Tab-separated table of C-alpha atoms and ligand atoms in Angstrom:
chain	number	residue	atom	x	y	z
G	713	UNK	CA	189.652	-11.245	60.709
G	714	UNK	CA	189.483	-12.028	64.391
G	715	UNK	CA	187.874	-15.350	65.077
G	716	UNK	CA	185.505	-15.204	68.033
G	717	UNK	CA	185.935	-17.651	70.876
G	718	UNK	CA	182.560	-19.092	71.647
G	719	UNK	CA	183.688	-21.691	74.161
G	720	UNK	CA	181.586	-22.092	77.250
G	721	UNK	CA	183.381	-25.363	77.799
G	722	UNK	CA	186.943	-26.568	77.466
G	723	UNK	CA	188.910	-27.487	80.556
G	724	UNK	CA	191.751	-25.036	79.929
G	725	UNK	CA	189.379	-22.098	79.671
G	726	UNK	CA	187.439	-23.135	82.742
G	727	UNK	CA	190.260	-24.193	85.072
G	728	UNK	CA	193.183	-22.188	83.757
G	729	UNK	CA	194.437	-21.145	87.208
G	730	UNK	CA	194.944	-24.768	88.209
G	731	UNK	CA	196.720	-25.785	85.005
G	732	UNK	CA	200.291	-25.335	83.735
G	733	UNK	CA	199.333	-22.846	81.012
G	734	UNK	CA	200.037	-19.153	80.438
G	735	UNK	CA	198.469	-16.528	78.158
G	736	UNK	CA	201.041	-17.566	75.575
G	737	UNK	CA	199.886	-21.171	75.470
G	738	UNK	CA	197.889	-21.769	72.267
G	739	UNK	CA	194.710	-23.502	73.426
G	740	UNK	CA	193.899	-26.588	71.372
G	741	UNK	CA	190.392	-27.450	72.478
G	742	UNK	CA	187.295	-29.269	71.266
G	743	UNK	CA	185.197	-27.968	74.165
G	744	UNK	CA	185.896	-31.050	76.254
G	745	UNK	CA	184.761	-31.441	79.856
G	746	UNK	CA	181.549	-30.232	81.539
G	747	UNK	CA	180.267	-33.802	81.346
G	748	UNK	CA	177.094	-34.615	83.256
G	749	UNK	CA	176.951	-36.070	86.736
G	750	UNK	CA	173.890	-38.272	86.445
G	751	UNK	CA	172.025	-39.421	89.533
G	752	UNK	CA	171.343	-43.168	89.405
G	753	UNK	CA	168.173	-44.240	91.231
G	754	UNK	CA	168.825	-47.898	90.405
G	755	UNK	CA	172.341	-47.964	91.878
G	756	UNK	CA	171.384	-45.787	94.846
G	757	UNK	CA	168.646	-48.237	95.685
G	758	UNK	CA	170.944	-51.235	95.158
G	759	UNK	CA	173.421	-49.824	97.674
G	760	UNK	CA	170.793	-48.862	100.241
G	761	UNK	CA	171.513	-46.896	103.447
G	762	UNK	CA	170.158	-43.801	101.686
G	763	UNK	CA	173.217	-43.703	99.440
G	764	UNK	CA	173.260	-41.357	96.468
G	765	UNK	CA	175.096	-42.792	93.490
G	766	UNK	CA	176.118	-40.559	90.579
G	767	UNK	CA	177.619	-41.386	87.215
G	768	UNK	CA	180.268	-39.073	85.809
G	769	UNK	CA	179.506	-39.740	82.158
G	770	UNK	CA	182.819	-39.120	80.442
G	771	UNK	CA	181.599	-40.761	77.257
G	772	UNK	CA	180.075	-37.380	76.415
G	773	UNK	CA	183.443	-35.794	75.736
G	774	UNK	CA	184.178	-34.828	72.093
G	775	UNK	CA	185.932	-38.090	71.196
G	776	UNK	CA	183.788	-40.124	73.554
G	777	UNK	CA	186.144	-40.641	76.486
G	778	UNK	CA	187.832	-38.884	79.414
G	779	UNK	CA	191.101	-38.791	77.467
G	780	UNK	CA	190.102	-35.460	75.896
G	781	UNK	CA	190.662	-33.636	79.189
G	782	UNK	CA	194.324	-34.581	79.265
G	783	UNK	CA	194.813	-34.311	75.535
G	784	UNK	CA	193.777	-30.648	75.319
G	785	UNK	CA	196.546	-29.764	77.781
G	786	UNK	CA	199.173	-32.145	76.349
G	787	UNK	CA	198.649	-31.044	72.729
G	788	UNK	CA	198.436	-27.339	73.643
G	789	UNK	CA	201.773	-27.623	75.462
G	790	UNK	CA	203.277	-29.596	72.564
G	791	UNK	CA	202.256	-26.839	70.167
G	792	UNK	CA	203.579	-24.178	72.534
G	793	UNK	CA	207.056	-25.700	72.660
G	794	UNK	CA	207.128	-26.336	68.913
G	795	UNK	CA	206.908	-30.145	68.761
G	796	UNK	CA	206.061	-31.422	65.283
G	797	UNK	CA	204.779	-34.917	65.961
G	798	UNK	CA	202.422	-36.498	68.450
G	799	UNK	CA	202.858	-40.156	69.360
G	800	UNK	CA	201.222	-42.560	71.802
G	801	UNK	CA	200.672	-46.194	72.644
G	802	UNK	CA	197.040	-46.964	73.198
G	803	UNK	CA	194.303	-49.470	73.826
G	804	UNK	CA	192.169	-47.181	71.646
G	805	UNK	CA	190.813	-44.164	73.471
G	806	UNK	CA	194.085	-42.324	73.924
G	807	UNK	CA	194.768	-42.813	70.223
G	808	UNK	CA	191.356	-41.421	69.273
G	809	UNK	CA	191.860	-38.358	71.464
G	810	UNK	CA	195.487	-37.834	70.375
G	811	UNK	CA	194.506	-38.045	66.719
G	812	UNK	CA	191.619	-35.594	67.147
G	813	UNK	CA	193.616	-32.956	69.026
G	814	UNK	CA	196.581	-33.396	66.672
G	815	UNK	CA	194.196	-32.789	63.750
G	816	UNK	CA	192.891	-29.704	65.508
G	817	UNK	CA	196.464	-28.410	65.925
G	818	UNK	CA	197.502	-29.684	62.477
G	819	UNK	CA	200.358	-31.723	63.951
G	820	UNK	CA	201.207	-35.163	62.641
G	821	UNK	CA	200.108	-38.053	64.814
G	822	UNK	CA	201.154	-41.691	65.045
G	823	UNK	CA	199.494	-44.259	67.285
G	824	UNK	CA	200.865	-47.663	68.323
G	825	UNK	CA	198.082	-50.164	68.845
G	826	UNK	CA	198.212	-53.700	70.231
G	827	UNK	CA	197.402	-56.194	67.512
G	828	UNK	CA	193.758	-57.179	67.121
G	829	UNK	CA	192.547	-55.835	70.452
G	830	UNK	CA	191.203	-52.392	69.680
G	831	UNK	CA	187.477	-51.681	69.572
G	832	UNK	CA	186.306	-50.876	66.038
G	833	UNK	CA	184.881	-47.433	66.814
G	834	UNK	CA	188.179	-46.270	68.279
G	835	UNK	CA	190.105	-47.472	65.217
G	836	UNK	CA	187.717	-45.664	62.936
G	837	UNK	CA	188.150	-42.462	64.923
G	838	UNK	CA	191.952	-42.447	64.734
G	839	UNK	CA	191.766	-43.252	61.025
G	840	UNK	CA	189.370	-40.443	60.159
G	841	UNK	CA	191.179	-37.924	62.342
G	842	UNK	CA	194.152	-38.715	60.118
G	843	UNK	CA	196.603	-40.523	62.376
G	844	UNK	CA	199.222	-42.936	61.145
G	845	UNK	CA	198.019	-46.181	62.694
G	846	UNK	CA	200.653	-48.740	63.561
G	847	UNK	CA	199.521	-52.194	64.559
G	848	UNK	CA	202.100	-53.763	66.839
G	849	UNK	CA	202.661	-57.486	67.151
G	850	UNK	CA	202.593	-57.162	70.897
G	851	UNK	CA	200.406	-55.845	73.702
G	852	UNK	CA	199.885	-52.351	75.145
G	853	UNK	CA	202.812	-52.711	77.530
G	854	UNK	CA	205.138	-53.497	74.598
G	855	UNK	CA	203.776	-50.457	72.737
G	856	UNK	CA	204.349	-48.117	75.674
G	857	UNK	CA	207.866	-49.481	76.234
G	858	UNK	CA	208.690	-48.570	72.627
G	859	UNK	CA	207.029	-45.169	72.748
G	860	UNK	CA	209.021	-44.187	75.839
G	861	UNK	CA	212.164	-44.488	73.739
G	862	UNK	CA	211.169	-41.420	71.733
G	863	UNK	CA	211.406	-39.210	74.815
G	864	UNK	CA	214.853	-37.881	73.879
G	865	UNK	CA	213.633	-36.572	70.520
G	866	UNK	CA	212.557	-32.894	70.846
G	867	UNK	CA	210.471	-33.047	67.657
G	868	UNK	CA	208.192	-35.685	69.150
G	869	UNK	CA	205.651	-35.279	71.965
G	870	UNK	CA	204.615	-38.451	73.755
G	871	UNK	CA	201.006	-38.012	74.852
G	872	UNK	CA	200.546	-41.072	77.002
G	873	UNK	CA	199.879	-40.345	80.659
G	874	UNK	CA	203.633	-40.488	81.303
G	875	UNK	CA	203.318	-36.950	79.909
G	876	UNK	CA	202.585	-34.925	83.074
G	877	UNK	CA	200.256	-32.553	81.182
G	878	UNK	CA	197.838	-35.428	80.580
G	879	UNK	CA	197.324	-35.999	84.302
G	880	UNK	CA	197.005	-32.240	84.819
G	881	UNK	CA	194.146	-32.014	82.355
G	882	UNK	CA	192.403	-35.110	83.652
G	883	UNK	CA	192.308	-33.833	87.224
G	884	UNK	CA	189.668	-31.316	86.093
G	885	UNK	CA	187.061	-34.090	86.240
G	886	UNK	CA	187.429	-34.094	90.037
G	887	UNK	CA	186.949	-30.298	90.033
G	888	UNK	CA	183.697	-30.711	88.115
G	889	UNK	CA	182.409	-33.299	90.573
G	890	UNK	CA	183.076	-30.974	93.502
G	891	UNK	CA	181.643	-27.961	91.652
G	892	UNK	CA	178.377	-29.865	91.197
G	893	UNK	CA	178.131	-31.704	94.531
G	894	UNK	CA	179.364	-28.765	96.580
G	895	UNK	CA	181.899	-31.058	98.264
G	896	UNK	CA	183.854	-34.207	97.491
G	897	UNK	CA	181.898	-37.487	97.448
G	898	UNK	CA	182.537	-40.125	100.123
G	899	UNK	CA	183.616	-42.723	97.602
G	900	UNK	CA	184.882	-42.418	94.059
G	901	UNK	CA	185.018	-45.559	91.915
G	902	UNK	CA	186.725	-45.833	88.544
G	903	UNK	CA	188.313	-48.377	86.199
G	904	UNK	CA	192.087	-48.731	86.357
G	905	UNK	CA	194.243	-49.624	83.372
G	906	UNK	CA	197.429	-47.628	82.966
G	907	UNK	CA	196.464	-45.996	86.278
G	908	UNK	CA	196.715	-42.379	85.134
G	909	UNK	CA	193.108	-41.434	85.737
G	910	UNK	CA	192.899	-42.521	89.376
G	911	UNK	CA	196.134	-40.582	89.898
G	912	UNK	CA	194.611	-37.530	88.204
G	913	UNK	CA	191.361	-37.562	90.183
G	914	UNK	CA	193.200	-37.840	93.469
G	915	UNK	CA	195.413	-34.923	92.524
G	916	UNK	CA	192.345	-32.909	91.537
G	917	UNK	CA	190.567	-33.600	94.807
G	918	UNK	CA	193.662	-32.761	96.841
G	919	UNK	CA	194.265	-29.498	94.976
G	920	UNK	CA	190.650	-28.428	95.347
G	921	UNK	CA	190.795	-29.317	99.026
G	922	UNK	CA	193.932	-27.223	99.473
G	923	UNK	CA	192.185	-24.342	97.673
G	924	UNK	CA	189.251	-24.583	100.090
G	925	UNK	CA	186.801	-25.753	97.422
G	926	UNK	CA	185.882	-28.929	99.322
G	927	UNK	CA	185.933	-29.807	102.993
G	928	UNK	CA	186.408	-33.538	102.600
G	929	UNK	CA	188.289	-35.980	100.406
G	930	UNK	CA	186.877	-39.180	98.917
G	931	UNK	CA	188.123	-42.717	99.287
G	932	UNK	CA	189.472	-43.731	95.881
G	933	UNK	CA	188.350	-47.158	94.703
G	934	UNK	CA	189.986	-48.699	91.632
G	935	UNK	CA	188.543	-51.587	89.664
G	936	UNK	CA	190.653	-53.821	87.455
G	937	UNK	CA	189.574	-56.644	85.183
G	938	UNK	CA	190.278	-60.038	86.720
G	939	UNK	CA	192.716	-61.104	83.995
G	940	UNK	CA	194.547	-57.745	83.977
G	941	UNK	CA	194.953	-56.848	87.616
G	942	UNK	CA	198.586	-56.022	88.393
G	943	UNK	CA	197.698	-53.554	91.159
G	944	UNK	CA	195.583	-56.141	92.961
G	945	UNK	CA	198.102	-58.948	92.446
G	946	UNK	CA	201.001	-56.591	93.252
G	947	UNK	CA	202.917	-57.968	90.291
G	948	UNK	CA	203.270	-57.400	86.566
G	949	UNK	CA	200.850	-59.451	84.468
G	950	UNK	CA	202.827	-60.624	81.416
G	951	UNK	CA	199.809	-61.536	79.321
G	952	UNK	CA	196.869	-59.462	80.436
G	953	UNK	CA	193.507	-60.621	79.209
G	954	UNK	CA	189.980	-59.197	79.421
G	955	UNK	CA	187.091	-58.368	77.111
G	956	UNK	CA	187.412	-54.806	78.467
G	957	UNK	CA	190.180	-54.096	75.959
G	958	UNK	CA	190.647	-50.494	77.166
G	959	UNK	CA	192.072	-51.745	80.478
G	960	UNK	CA	193.966	-54.738	79.168
G	961	UNK	CA	197.250	-53.595	80.710
G	962	UNK	CA	199.728	-55.663	82.717
G	963	UNK	CA	202.307	-53.087	83.768
G	964	UNK	CA	200.680	-49.692	84.380
G	965	UNK	CA	202.816	-46.583	83.957
G	966	UNK	CA	201.263	-44.802	86.953
G	967	UNK	CA	201.456	-47.817	89.273
G	968	UNK	CA	203.095	-45.993	92.186
G	969	UNK	CA	201.006	-42.788	92.192
G	970	UNK	CA	197.862	-44.899	91.851
G	971	UNK	CA	198.802	-46.952	94.899
G	972	UNK	CA	199.594	-43.713	96.745
G	973	UNK	CA	196.134	-42.366	95.845
G	974	UNK	CA	194.495	-45.512	97.182
G	975	UNK	CA	196.600	-45.567	100.372
G	976	UNK	CA	196.355	-41.860	101.165
G	977	UNK	CA	192.597	-41.864	100.590
G	978	UNK	CA	192.069	-45.084	102.582
G	979	UNK	CA	190.441	-46.658	99.527
G	980	UNK	CA	191.093	-49.975	97.832
G	981	UNK	CA	191.642	-51.704	94.505
G	982	UNK	CA	189.744	-54.846	93.532
G	983	UNK	CA	188.978	-57.035	90.548
G	984	UNK	CA	185.787	-57.663	88.632
G	985	UNK	CA	185.337	-60.536	86.197
G	986	UNK	CA	184.493	-60.159	82.518
G	987	UNK	CA	181.069	-61.660	83.190
G	988	UNK	CA	180.417	-59.072	85.930
G	989	UNK	CA	181.560	-56.302	83.592
G	990	UNK	CA	179.219	-57.373	80.791
G	991	UNK	CA	176.276	-57.757	83.171
G	992	UNK	CA	176.916	-54.290	84.603
G	993	UNK	CA	177.198	-52.798	81.115
G	994	UNK	CA	173.848	-54.280	80.081
G	995	UNK	CA	172.119	-53.282	83.307
G	996	UNK	CA	173.437	-49.734	83.238
G	997	UNK	CA	172.050	-49.336	79.735
G	998	UNK	CA	168.670	-50.953	80.382
G	999	UNK	CA	168.047	-49.609	83.889
G	1000	UNK	CA	169.449	-46.091	83.543
G	1001	UNK	CA	169.742	-45.351	79.829
G	1002	UNK	CA	173.486	-44.881	80.108
G	1003	UNK	CA	175.481	-46.764	77.472
G	1004	UNK	CA	179.159	-47.253	78.230
G	1005	UNK	CA	181.950	-49.384	76.855
G	1006	UNK	CA	182.922	-52.547	78.770
G	1007	UNK	CA	185.881	-51.034	80.686
G	1008	UNK	CA	183.621	-48.249	81.909
G	1009	UNK	CA	181.223	-50.770	83.400
G	1010	UNK	CA	183.967	-52.045	85.750
G	1011	UNK	CA	183.191	-49.512	88.531
G	1012	UNK	CA	179.498	-50.371	88.258
G	1013	UNK	CA	180.331	-54.062	88.565
G	1014	UNK	CA	182.579	-53.218	91.525
G	1015	UNK	CA	179.890	-51.148	93.211
G	1016	UNK	CA	177.368	-53.966	92.869
G	1017	UNK	CA	179.889	-56.538	94.083
G	1018	UNK	CA	181.125	-54.712	97.166
G	1019	UNK	CA	178.407	-52.287	98.180
G	1020	UNK	CA	175.088	-53.848	97.158
G	1021	UNK	CA	172.838	-54.070	100.207
G	1022	UNK	CA	172.592	-57.838	99.889
G	1023	UNK	CA	176.372	-58.220	99.690
G	1024	UNK	CA	178.124	-59.503	102.776
G	1025	UNK	CA	181.280	-57.668	101.978
G	1026	UNK	CA	183.743	-56.056	104.364
G	1027	UNK	CA	183.880	-52.968	102.154
G	1028	UNK	CA	180.276	-52.149	103.064
G	1029	UNK	CA	181.565	-50.936	106.425
G	1030	UNK	CA	182.969	-47.961	104.493
G	1031	UNK	CA	179.423	-46.759	103.860
G	1032	UNK	CA	177.671	-44.373	106.172
G	1033	UNK	CA	174.033	-43.325	106.102
G	1034	UNK	CA	173.566	-41.130	103.022
G	1035	UNK	CA	176.992	-41.746	101.486
G	1036	UNK	CA	177.578	-39.945	98.229
G	1037	UNK	CA	179.252	-42.167	95.661
G	1038	UNK	CA	180.552	-41.184	92.236
G	1039	UNK	CA	181.373	-43.759	89.541
G	1040	UNK	CA	183.299	-42.476	86.552
G	1041	UNK	CA	182.088	-44.170	83.406
G	1042	UNK	CA	185.032	-43.416	81.203
G	1043	UNK	CA	184.030	-44.122	77.606
G	1044	UNK	CA	180.975	-44.202	75.334
G	1045	UNK	CA	179.293	-47.506	74.509
G	1046	UNK	CA	179.229	-46.790	70.785
G	1047	UNK	CA	182.992	-47.158	70.622
G	1048	UNK	CA	182.803	-50.912	70.935
G	1049	UNK	CA	180.032	-52.408	68.816
G	1050	UNK	CA	181.531	-55.901	69.155
G	1051	UNK	CA	181.099	-56.064	72.915
G	1052	UNK	CA	179.962	-59.512	74.130
G	1053	UNK	CA	176.802	-57.785	75.357
G	1054	UNK	CA	175.742	-57.585	71.693
G	1055	UNK	CA	175.494	-61.376	71.412
G	1056	UNK	CA	171.862	-62.364	71.205
G	1057	UNK	CA	170.773	-59.009	69.788
G	1058	UNK	CA	167.862	-59.676	67.475
G	1059	UNK	CA	165.575	-57.652	65.280
G	1060	UNK	CA	161.966	-58.651	64.922
G	1061	UNK	CA	160.878	-58.584	61.309
G	1062	UNK	CA	157.463	-57.223	60.470
G	1063	UNK	CA	155.228	-56.808	57.469
G	1064	UNK	CA	154.625	-53.090	56.871
G	1065	UNK	CA	151.130	-53.253	58.345
G	1066	UNK	CA	149.595	-51.998	61.548
G	1067	UNK	CA	148.067	-55.399	62.142
G	1068	UNK	CA	151.453	-57.076	62.086
G	1069	UNK	CA	152.857	-54.502	64.505
G	1070	UNK	CA	149.980	-55.003	66.952
G	1071	UNK	CA	150.603	-58.748	66.860
G	1072	UNK	CA	154.299	-58.268	67.621
G	1073	UNK	CA	153.660	-55.690	70.343
G	1074	UNK	CA	151.081	-57.977	71.945
G	1075	UNK	CA	148.819	-54.989	72.487
G	1076	UNK	CA	145.036	-55.282	71.945
N	2390	F0G	N1	188.396	-46.596	80.759
N	2390	F0G	C1	188.621	-46.420	79.455
N	2390	F0G	C2	187.447	-46.350	78.546
N	2390	F0G	C3	189.946	-46.304	78.979
N	2390	F0G	O1	190.159	-46.117	77.681
N	2390	F0G	C4	191.020	-46.403	79.887
N	2390	F0G	C5	192.390	-46.306	79.430
N	2390	F0G	C6	190.719	-46.585	81.241
N	2390	F0G	C7	189.405	-46.669	81.638
N	2390	F0G	C8	191.756	-46.673	82.278
N	2390	F0G	O2	192.329	-45.436	82.554
N	2390	F0G	O3	194.672	-45.974	81.971
N	2390	F0G	O4	194.088	-43.919	83.259
N	2390	F0G	O5	193.898	-46.164	84.310
N	2390	F0G	N2	192.742	-46.306	78.212
N	2390	F0G	C9	194.101	-46.089	77.735
N	2390	F0G	C10	194.106	-45.907	76.241
N	2390	F0G	C11	195.106	-47.009	78.267
N	2390	F0G	O6	195.139	-46.154	75.595
N	2390	F0G	O7	193.106	-45.483	75.689
N	2390	F0G	P1	193.842	-45.352	83.063
């Protein structure tokens, strides 16, 4: 029986000519990509100068983060060459995506996780997708250093962003932005951890530009958490620390290409504090209805810090009248139920009567 392909999504199907695949490549897809670009009235107003701010809501991918874009390509290529095992180091989202796509391809998957620092939702995902979960007494950088040592083994496919197919898949997010806006934005802000995604977006924009799909290129703006900011400090951070566990990385694998993206695009990389991240996460949810995990709130915090109309910040000179700004919000809020933003959450108890409800609602 021939199984019908009903995909209207899936980044390999949609952007095949820009990706390192052939007709022979078995496509392992969960219909990732095609995530919404949501206009944000609140942020547009906060920036002023008639700016238009959009959120690229990557939390709406199948496993709830942008990692699915790279994983469809990496796992498809692994299957094509006959690898048997998938492995990665991860702060949580890569492991969730790797485990899901490995399950889809029926390959075995092992994930190396830094001890005690992974958001609960991400752990649950990898577990249910059937990965072997290894908890390392060390941080992400230790985990990646170990994983790299499997690169000589042909049976094993490393699916961290040191795998070039990951970056290839992730660049499709830039294509989608251009496809919707009709050109590149003026500024593109995103969180930076292992620095693969900023590298991928810049590649995507450049390739689309070369193909005549956009006339301009954006300035790339990376945001790192204050306690995990090797790119800003220009040195390895031995013990990175932040509540945004997804970007708790002290020695990013794509350090050089990320710096090249920032330099070539005349952008910048800056820090935001944990307090700014949590505030941005709460505000994005309550002012726009967009719920993201802490790391994903970093670009929002950065936008408010450097481009808010009340901010006396040198970066505001980068704005022109009517600038179009895209912030990638990389992962879904439901992944991390223990976020500090949840402190103070309270339920109001009520008797099961209308009278009681009216009293609580303070409506006459
Ligand atoms: N946002 C989220 C939600 C992430 O999970 C990550 C990275 C980033 C941003 C940063 O992206 O590494 O390409 O600079 N998470 C990786 C992981 C490290 O293992 O899930 P990057």
